[in-house]
mmCIF file of C-alpha atoms in Angstrom:
data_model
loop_
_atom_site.group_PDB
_atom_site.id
_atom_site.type_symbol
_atom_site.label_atom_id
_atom_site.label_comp_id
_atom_site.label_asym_id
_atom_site.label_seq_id
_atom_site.Cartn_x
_atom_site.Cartn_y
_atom_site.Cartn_z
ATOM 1 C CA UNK A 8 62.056 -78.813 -30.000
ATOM 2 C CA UNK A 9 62.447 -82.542 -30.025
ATOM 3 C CA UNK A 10 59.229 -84.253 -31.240
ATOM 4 C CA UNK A 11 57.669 -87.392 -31.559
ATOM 5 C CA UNK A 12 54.978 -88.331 -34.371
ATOM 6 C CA UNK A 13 52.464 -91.370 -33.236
ATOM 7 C CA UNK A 14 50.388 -92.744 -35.789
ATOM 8 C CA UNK A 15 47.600 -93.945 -36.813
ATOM 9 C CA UNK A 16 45.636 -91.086 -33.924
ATOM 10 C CA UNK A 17 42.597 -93.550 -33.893
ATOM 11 C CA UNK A 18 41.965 -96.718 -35.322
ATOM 12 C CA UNK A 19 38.762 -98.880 -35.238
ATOM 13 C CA UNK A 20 38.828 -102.140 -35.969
ATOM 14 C CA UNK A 21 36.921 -105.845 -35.713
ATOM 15 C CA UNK A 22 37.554 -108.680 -33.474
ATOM 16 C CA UNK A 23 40.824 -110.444 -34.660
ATOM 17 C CA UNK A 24 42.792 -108.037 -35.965
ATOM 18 C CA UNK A 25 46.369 -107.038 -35.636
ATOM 19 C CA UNK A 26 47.101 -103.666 -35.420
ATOM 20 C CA UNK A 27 50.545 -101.636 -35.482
ATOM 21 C CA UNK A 28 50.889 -98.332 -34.473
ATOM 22 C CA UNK A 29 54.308 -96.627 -35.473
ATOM 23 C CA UNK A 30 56.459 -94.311 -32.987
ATOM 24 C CA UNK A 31 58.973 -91.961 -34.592
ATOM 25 C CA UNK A 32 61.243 -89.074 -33.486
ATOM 26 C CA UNK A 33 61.187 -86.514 -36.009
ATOM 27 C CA UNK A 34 64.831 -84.707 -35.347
ATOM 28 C CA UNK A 35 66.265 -86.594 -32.740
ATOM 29 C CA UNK A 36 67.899 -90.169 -32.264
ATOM 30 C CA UNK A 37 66.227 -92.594 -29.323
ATOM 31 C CA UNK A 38 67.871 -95.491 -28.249
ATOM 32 C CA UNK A 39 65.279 -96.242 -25.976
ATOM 33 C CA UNK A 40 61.442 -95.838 -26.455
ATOM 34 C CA UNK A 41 58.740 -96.445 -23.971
ATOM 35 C CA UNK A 42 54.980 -97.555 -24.889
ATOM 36 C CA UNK A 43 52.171 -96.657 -22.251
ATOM 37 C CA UNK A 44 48.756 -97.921 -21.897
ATOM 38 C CA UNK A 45 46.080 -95.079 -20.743
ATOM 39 C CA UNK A 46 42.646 -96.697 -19.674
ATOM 40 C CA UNK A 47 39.806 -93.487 -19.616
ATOM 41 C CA UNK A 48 40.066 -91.448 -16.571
ATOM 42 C CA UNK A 49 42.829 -93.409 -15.721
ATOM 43 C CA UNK A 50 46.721 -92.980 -15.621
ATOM 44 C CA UNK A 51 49.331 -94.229 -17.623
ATOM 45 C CA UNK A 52 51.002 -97.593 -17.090
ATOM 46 C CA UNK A 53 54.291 -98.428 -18.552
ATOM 47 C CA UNK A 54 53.832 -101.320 -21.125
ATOM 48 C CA UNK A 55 57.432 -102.026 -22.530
ATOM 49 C CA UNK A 56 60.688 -100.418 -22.752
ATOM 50 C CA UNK A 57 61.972 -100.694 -26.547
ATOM 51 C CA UNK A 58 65.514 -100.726 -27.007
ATOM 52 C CA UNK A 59 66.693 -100.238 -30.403
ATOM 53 C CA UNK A 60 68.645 -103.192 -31.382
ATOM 54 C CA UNK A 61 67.607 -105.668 -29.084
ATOM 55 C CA UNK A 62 64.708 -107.226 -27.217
ATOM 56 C CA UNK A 63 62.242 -104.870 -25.579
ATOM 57 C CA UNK A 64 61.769 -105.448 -22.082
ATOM 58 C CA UNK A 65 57.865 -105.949 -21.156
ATOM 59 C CA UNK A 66 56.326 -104.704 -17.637
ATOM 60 C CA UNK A 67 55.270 -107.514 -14.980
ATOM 61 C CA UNK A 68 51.357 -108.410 -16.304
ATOM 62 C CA UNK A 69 52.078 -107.414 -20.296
ATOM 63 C CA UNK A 70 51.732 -110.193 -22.732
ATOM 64 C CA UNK A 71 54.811 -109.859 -24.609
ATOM 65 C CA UNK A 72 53.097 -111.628 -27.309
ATOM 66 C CA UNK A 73 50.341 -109.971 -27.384
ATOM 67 C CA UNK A 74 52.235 -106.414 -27.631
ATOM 68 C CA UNK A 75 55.109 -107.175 -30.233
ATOM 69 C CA UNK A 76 57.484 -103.967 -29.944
ATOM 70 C CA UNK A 77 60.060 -103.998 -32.725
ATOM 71 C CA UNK A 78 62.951 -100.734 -32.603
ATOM 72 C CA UNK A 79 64.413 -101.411 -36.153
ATOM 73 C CA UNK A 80 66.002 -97.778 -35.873
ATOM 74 C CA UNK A 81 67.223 -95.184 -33.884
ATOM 75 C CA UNK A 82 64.127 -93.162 -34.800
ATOM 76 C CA UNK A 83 61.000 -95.893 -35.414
ATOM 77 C CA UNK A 84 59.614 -98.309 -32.814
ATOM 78 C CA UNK A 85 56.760 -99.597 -33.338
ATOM 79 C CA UNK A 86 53.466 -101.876 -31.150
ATOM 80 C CA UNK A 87 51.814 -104.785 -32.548
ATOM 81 C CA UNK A 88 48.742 -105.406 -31.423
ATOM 82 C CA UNK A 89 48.007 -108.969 -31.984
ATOM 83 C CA UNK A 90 44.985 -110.818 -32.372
ATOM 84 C CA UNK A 91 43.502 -107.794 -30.886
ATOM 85 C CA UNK A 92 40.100 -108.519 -28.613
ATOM 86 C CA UNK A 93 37.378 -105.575 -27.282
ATOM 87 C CA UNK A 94 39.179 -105.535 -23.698
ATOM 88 C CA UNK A 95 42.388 -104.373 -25.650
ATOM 89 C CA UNK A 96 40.598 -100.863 -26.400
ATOM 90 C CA UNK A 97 42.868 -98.651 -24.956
ATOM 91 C CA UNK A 98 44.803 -95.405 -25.416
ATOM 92 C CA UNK A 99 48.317 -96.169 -26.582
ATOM 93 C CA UNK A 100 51.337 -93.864 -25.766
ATOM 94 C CA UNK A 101 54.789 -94.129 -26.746
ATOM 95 C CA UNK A 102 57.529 -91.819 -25.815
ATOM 96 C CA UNK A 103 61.182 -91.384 -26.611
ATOM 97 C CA UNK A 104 64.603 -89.730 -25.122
ATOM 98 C CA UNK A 105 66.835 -88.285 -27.293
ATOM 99 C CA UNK A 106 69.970 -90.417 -27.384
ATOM 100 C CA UNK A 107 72.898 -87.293 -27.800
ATOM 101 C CA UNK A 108 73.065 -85.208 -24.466
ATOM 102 C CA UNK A 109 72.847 -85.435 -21.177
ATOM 103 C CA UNK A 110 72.022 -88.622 -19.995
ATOM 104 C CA UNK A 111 69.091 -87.196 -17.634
ATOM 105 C CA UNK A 112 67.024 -85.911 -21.256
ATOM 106 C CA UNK A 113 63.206 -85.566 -20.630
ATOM 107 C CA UNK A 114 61.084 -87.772 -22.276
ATOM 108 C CA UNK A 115 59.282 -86.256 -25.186
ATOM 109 C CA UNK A 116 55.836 -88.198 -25.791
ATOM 110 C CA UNK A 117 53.920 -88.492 -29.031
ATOM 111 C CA UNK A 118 50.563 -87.690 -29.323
ATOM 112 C CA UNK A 119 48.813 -91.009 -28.603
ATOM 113 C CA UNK A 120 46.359 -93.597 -30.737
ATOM 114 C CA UNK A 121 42.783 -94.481 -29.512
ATOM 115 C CA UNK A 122 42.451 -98.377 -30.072
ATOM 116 C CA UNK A 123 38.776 -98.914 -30.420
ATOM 117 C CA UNK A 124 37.900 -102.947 -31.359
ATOM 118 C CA UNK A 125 34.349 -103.983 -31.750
ATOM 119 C CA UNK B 16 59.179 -100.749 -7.410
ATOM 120 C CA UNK B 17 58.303 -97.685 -6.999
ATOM 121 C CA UNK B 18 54.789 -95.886 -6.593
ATOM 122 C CA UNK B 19 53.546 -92.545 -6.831
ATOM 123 C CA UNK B 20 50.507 -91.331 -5.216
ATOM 124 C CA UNK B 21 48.061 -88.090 -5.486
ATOM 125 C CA UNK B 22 45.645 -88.235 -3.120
ATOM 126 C CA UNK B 23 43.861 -85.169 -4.737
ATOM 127 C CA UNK B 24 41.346 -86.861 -7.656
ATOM 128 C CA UNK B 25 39.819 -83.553 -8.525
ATOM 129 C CA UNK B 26 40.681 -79.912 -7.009
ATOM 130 C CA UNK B 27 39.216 -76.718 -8.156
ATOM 131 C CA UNK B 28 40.799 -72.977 -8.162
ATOM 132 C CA UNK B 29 39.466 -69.279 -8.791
ATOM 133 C CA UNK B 30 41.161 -67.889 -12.268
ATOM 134 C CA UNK B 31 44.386 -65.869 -10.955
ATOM 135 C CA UNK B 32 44.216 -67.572 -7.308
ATOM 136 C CA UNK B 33 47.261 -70.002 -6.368
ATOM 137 C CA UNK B 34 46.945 -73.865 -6.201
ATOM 138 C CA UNK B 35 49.026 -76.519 -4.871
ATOM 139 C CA UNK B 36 48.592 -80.248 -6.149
ATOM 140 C CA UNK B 37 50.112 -82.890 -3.720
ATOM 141 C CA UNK B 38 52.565 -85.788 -4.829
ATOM 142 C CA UNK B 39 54.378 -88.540 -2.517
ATOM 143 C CA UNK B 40 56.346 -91.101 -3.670
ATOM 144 C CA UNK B 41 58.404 -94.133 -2.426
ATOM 145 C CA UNK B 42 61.500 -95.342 -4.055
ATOM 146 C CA UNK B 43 64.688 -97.404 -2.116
ATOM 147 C CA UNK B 44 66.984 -95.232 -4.382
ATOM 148 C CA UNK B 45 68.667 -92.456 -3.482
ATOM 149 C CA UNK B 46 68.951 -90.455 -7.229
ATOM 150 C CA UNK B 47 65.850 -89.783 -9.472
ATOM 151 C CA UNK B 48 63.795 -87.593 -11.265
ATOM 152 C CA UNK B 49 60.859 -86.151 -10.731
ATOM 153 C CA UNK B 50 58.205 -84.887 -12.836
ATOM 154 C CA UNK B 51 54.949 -82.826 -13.338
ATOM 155 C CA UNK B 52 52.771 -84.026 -16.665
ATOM 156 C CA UNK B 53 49.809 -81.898 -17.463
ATOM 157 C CA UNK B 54 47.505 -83.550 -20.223
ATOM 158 C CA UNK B 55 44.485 -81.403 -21.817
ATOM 159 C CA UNK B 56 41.073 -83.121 -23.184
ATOM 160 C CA UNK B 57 43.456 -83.900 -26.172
ATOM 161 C CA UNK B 58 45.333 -85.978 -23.981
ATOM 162 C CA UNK B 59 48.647 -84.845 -25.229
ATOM 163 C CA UNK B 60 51.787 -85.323 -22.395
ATOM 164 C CA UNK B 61 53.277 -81.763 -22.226
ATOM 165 C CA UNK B 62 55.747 -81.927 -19.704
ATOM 166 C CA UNK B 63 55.483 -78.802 -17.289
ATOM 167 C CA UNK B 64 57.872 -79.294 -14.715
ATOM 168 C CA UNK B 65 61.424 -81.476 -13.711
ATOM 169 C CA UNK B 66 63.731 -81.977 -10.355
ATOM 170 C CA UNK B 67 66.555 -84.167 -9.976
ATOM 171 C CA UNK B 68 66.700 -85.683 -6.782
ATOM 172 C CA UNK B 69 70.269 -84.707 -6.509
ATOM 173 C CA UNK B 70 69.243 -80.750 -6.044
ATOM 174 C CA UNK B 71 67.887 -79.535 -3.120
ATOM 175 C CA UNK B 72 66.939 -76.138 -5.113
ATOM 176 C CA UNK B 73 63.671 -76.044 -6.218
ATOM 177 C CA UNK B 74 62.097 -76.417 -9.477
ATOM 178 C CA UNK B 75 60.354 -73.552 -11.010
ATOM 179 C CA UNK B 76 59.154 -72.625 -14.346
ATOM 180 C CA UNK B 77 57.598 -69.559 -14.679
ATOM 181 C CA UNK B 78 54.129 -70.025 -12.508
ATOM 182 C CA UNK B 79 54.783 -73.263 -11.912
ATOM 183 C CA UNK B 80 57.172 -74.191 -9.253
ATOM 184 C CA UNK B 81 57.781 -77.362 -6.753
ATOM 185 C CA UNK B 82 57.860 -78.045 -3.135
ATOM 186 C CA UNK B 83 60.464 -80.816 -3.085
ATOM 187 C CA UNK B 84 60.739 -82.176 0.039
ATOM 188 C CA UNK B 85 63.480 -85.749 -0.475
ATOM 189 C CA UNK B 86 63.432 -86.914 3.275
ATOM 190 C CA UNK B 87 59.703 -86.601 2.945
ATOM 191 C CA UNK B 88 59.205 -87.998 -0.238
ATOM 192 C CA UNK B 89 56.704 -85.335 -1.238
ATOM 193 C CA UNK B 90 56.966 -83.229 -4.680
ATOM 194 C CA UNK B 91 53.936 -80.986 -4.498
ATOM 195 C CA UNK B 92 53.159 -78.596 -7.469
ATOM 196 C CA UNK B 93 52.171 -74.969 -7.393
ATOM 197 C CA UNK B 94 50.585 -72.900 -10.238
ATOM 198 C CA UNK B 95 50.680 -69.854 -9.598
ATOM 199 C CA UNK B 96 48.025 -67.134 -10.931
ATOM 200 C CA UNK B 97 46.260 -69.959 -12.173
ATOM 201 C CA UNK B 98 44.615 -69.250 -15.666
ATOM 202 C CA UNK B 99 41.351 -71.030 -17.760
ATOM 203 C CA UNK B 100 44.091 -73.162 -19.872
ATOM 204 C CA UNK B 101 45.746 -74.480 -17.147
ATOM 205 C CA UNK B 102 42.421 -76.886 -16.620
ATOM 206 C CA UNK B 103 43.503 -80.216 -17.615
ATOM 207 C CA UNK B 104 44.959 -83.705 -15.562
ATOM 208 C CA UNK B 105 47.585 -83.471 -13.836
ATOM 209 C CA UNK B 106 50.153 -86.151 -13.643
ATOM 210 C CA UNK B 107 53.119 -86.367 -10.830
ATOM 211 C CA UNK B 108 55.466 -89.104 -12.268
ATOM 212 C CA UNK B 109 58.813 -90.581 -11.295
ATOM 213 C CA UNK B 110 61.912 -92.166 -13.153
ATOM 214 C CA UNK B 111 65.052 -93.781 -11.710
ATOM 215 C CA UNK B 112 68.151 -93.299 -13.420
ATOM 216 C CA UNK B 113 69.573 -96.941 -12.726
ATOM 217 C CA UNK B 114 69.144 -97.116 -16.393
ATOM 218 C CA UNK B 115 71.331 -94.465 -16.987
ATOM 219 C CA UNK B 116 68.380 -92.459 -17.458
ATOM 220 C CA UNK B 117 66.703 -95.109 -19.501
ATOM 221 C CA UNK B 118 64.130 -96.186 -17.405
ATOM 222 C CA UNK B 119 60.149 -95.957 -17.907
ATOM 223 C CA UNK B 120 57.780 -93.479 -15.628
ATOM 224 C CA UNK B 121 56.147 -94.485 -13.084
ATOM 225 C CA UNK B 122 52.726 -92.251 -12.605
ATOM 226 C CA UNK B 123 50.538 -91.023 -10.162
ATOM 227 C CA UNK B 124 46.652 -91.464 -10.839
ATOM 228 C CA UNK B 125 46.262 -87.797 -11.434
ATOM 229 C CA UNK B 126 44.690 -84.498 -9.925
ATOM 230 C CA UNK B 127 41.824 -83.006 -12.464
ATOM 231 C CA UNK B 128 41.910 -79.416 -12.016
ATOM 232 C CA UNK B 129 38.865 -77.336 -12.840
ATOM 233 C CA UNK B 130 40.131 -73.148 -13.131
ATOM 234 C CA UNK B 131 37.014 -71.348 -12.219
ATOM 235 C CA UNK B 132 36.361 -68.016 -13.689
#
């Protein structure tokens, strides 16, 4: 099955530091690659769409630089975190299709990083 | 834009008893996908469920199945024979396929489902 590997799982970091967190599909191609924010107990919000190639395209309310998305390949995208502040403590998500197929492919999500910054 | 709403924040079920989680949505398109996300305490996405607006048949997938209702705008799920690992969130989530299927989901705030034994 198609997967998606997310890493770092958790990172905890100080005040003022940038963090990247790297989204790749293992056996599959993905043009396109989603990040989602997950608050606790909450749901998940679309953050960005990354489009390999080109500019991601940020949500209404998302600082696009803040949350620097690059999609160097057809497998890797990954989220900056910039300057990264305690109220940017969040569960990260990204997600990817897999480019060959059908154009209505599921989305296939990794397995998420827990921001913590103190 | 679209929005997704489940108006059930927590329901609760007898082990091998049948539940049924509601969804509604609103969208001004007319072809879409719908979908039913269940995430664990690990808070890994495993998808259980699709529809394509397009078919009127419903979805099913082994115990789970749908109740997809387009005019309505309602996609409820059903688990049928409901067992302890099927205790976890519950997401109902929507994507347009404007995009040509490359567009983001838009989620529902979730049902937590407790399986009592």
């Amino acid at each position: 099955g198609a997967v998606v590997s997310q890493h770092p799982s958790r990172v905890i970091c100080k005040s003022g530091t940038s963090v990247k967190i790297e989204c790749r599909s293992l056996d599959f191609q993905a043009t396109t690659m989603f990040w989602y924010r997950q608050f606790p107990k909450k749901s998940l919000m679309l953050m960005a769409t990354s489009n390999e190639g080109s500019k991601a395209t940020y949500e209404q309310g998302v600082e696009k630089d803040k949350f620097l998305i690059n999609h160097a390949s057809l497998t890797l995208s990954t989220l900056t975190v910039t300057s990264a502040h305690p109220e940017d403590s969040s569960f990260y998500i990204c997600s990817a299709r897999d480019v060959q197929g059908a154009g209505d492919q599921p989305q296939h999500f990794g397995d998420g990083t827990r921001l913590s910054i103190l | 834009a679209q929005t997704v709403t489940q108006s059930q924040p927590e329901m609760s079920v007898q082990e091998a008893e049948t539940v049924t989680l509601s969804c509604t949505y609103d969208t001004s398109e007319s072809d879409y996908y719908l979908f039913w996300y269940k995430q664990p305490p690990s808070r890994q996405m495993i998808l259980v469920i699709r529809q394509e607006a397009y078919k009127q048949q419903n979805a099913t997938e082994n115990r789970f199945s749908v109740n997809f209702q387009k005019a309505a705008k309602s996609f409820s799920l059903k688990i049928s024979d409901s067992q302890l690992g099927d205790a976890a969130m519950y997401f109902c989530a929507y994507s347009g396929r404007s995009g040509g299927g490359a567009d983001g989901l838009t989620f529902g705030k979730g049902t937590h489902l407790i399986i009592q034994p």
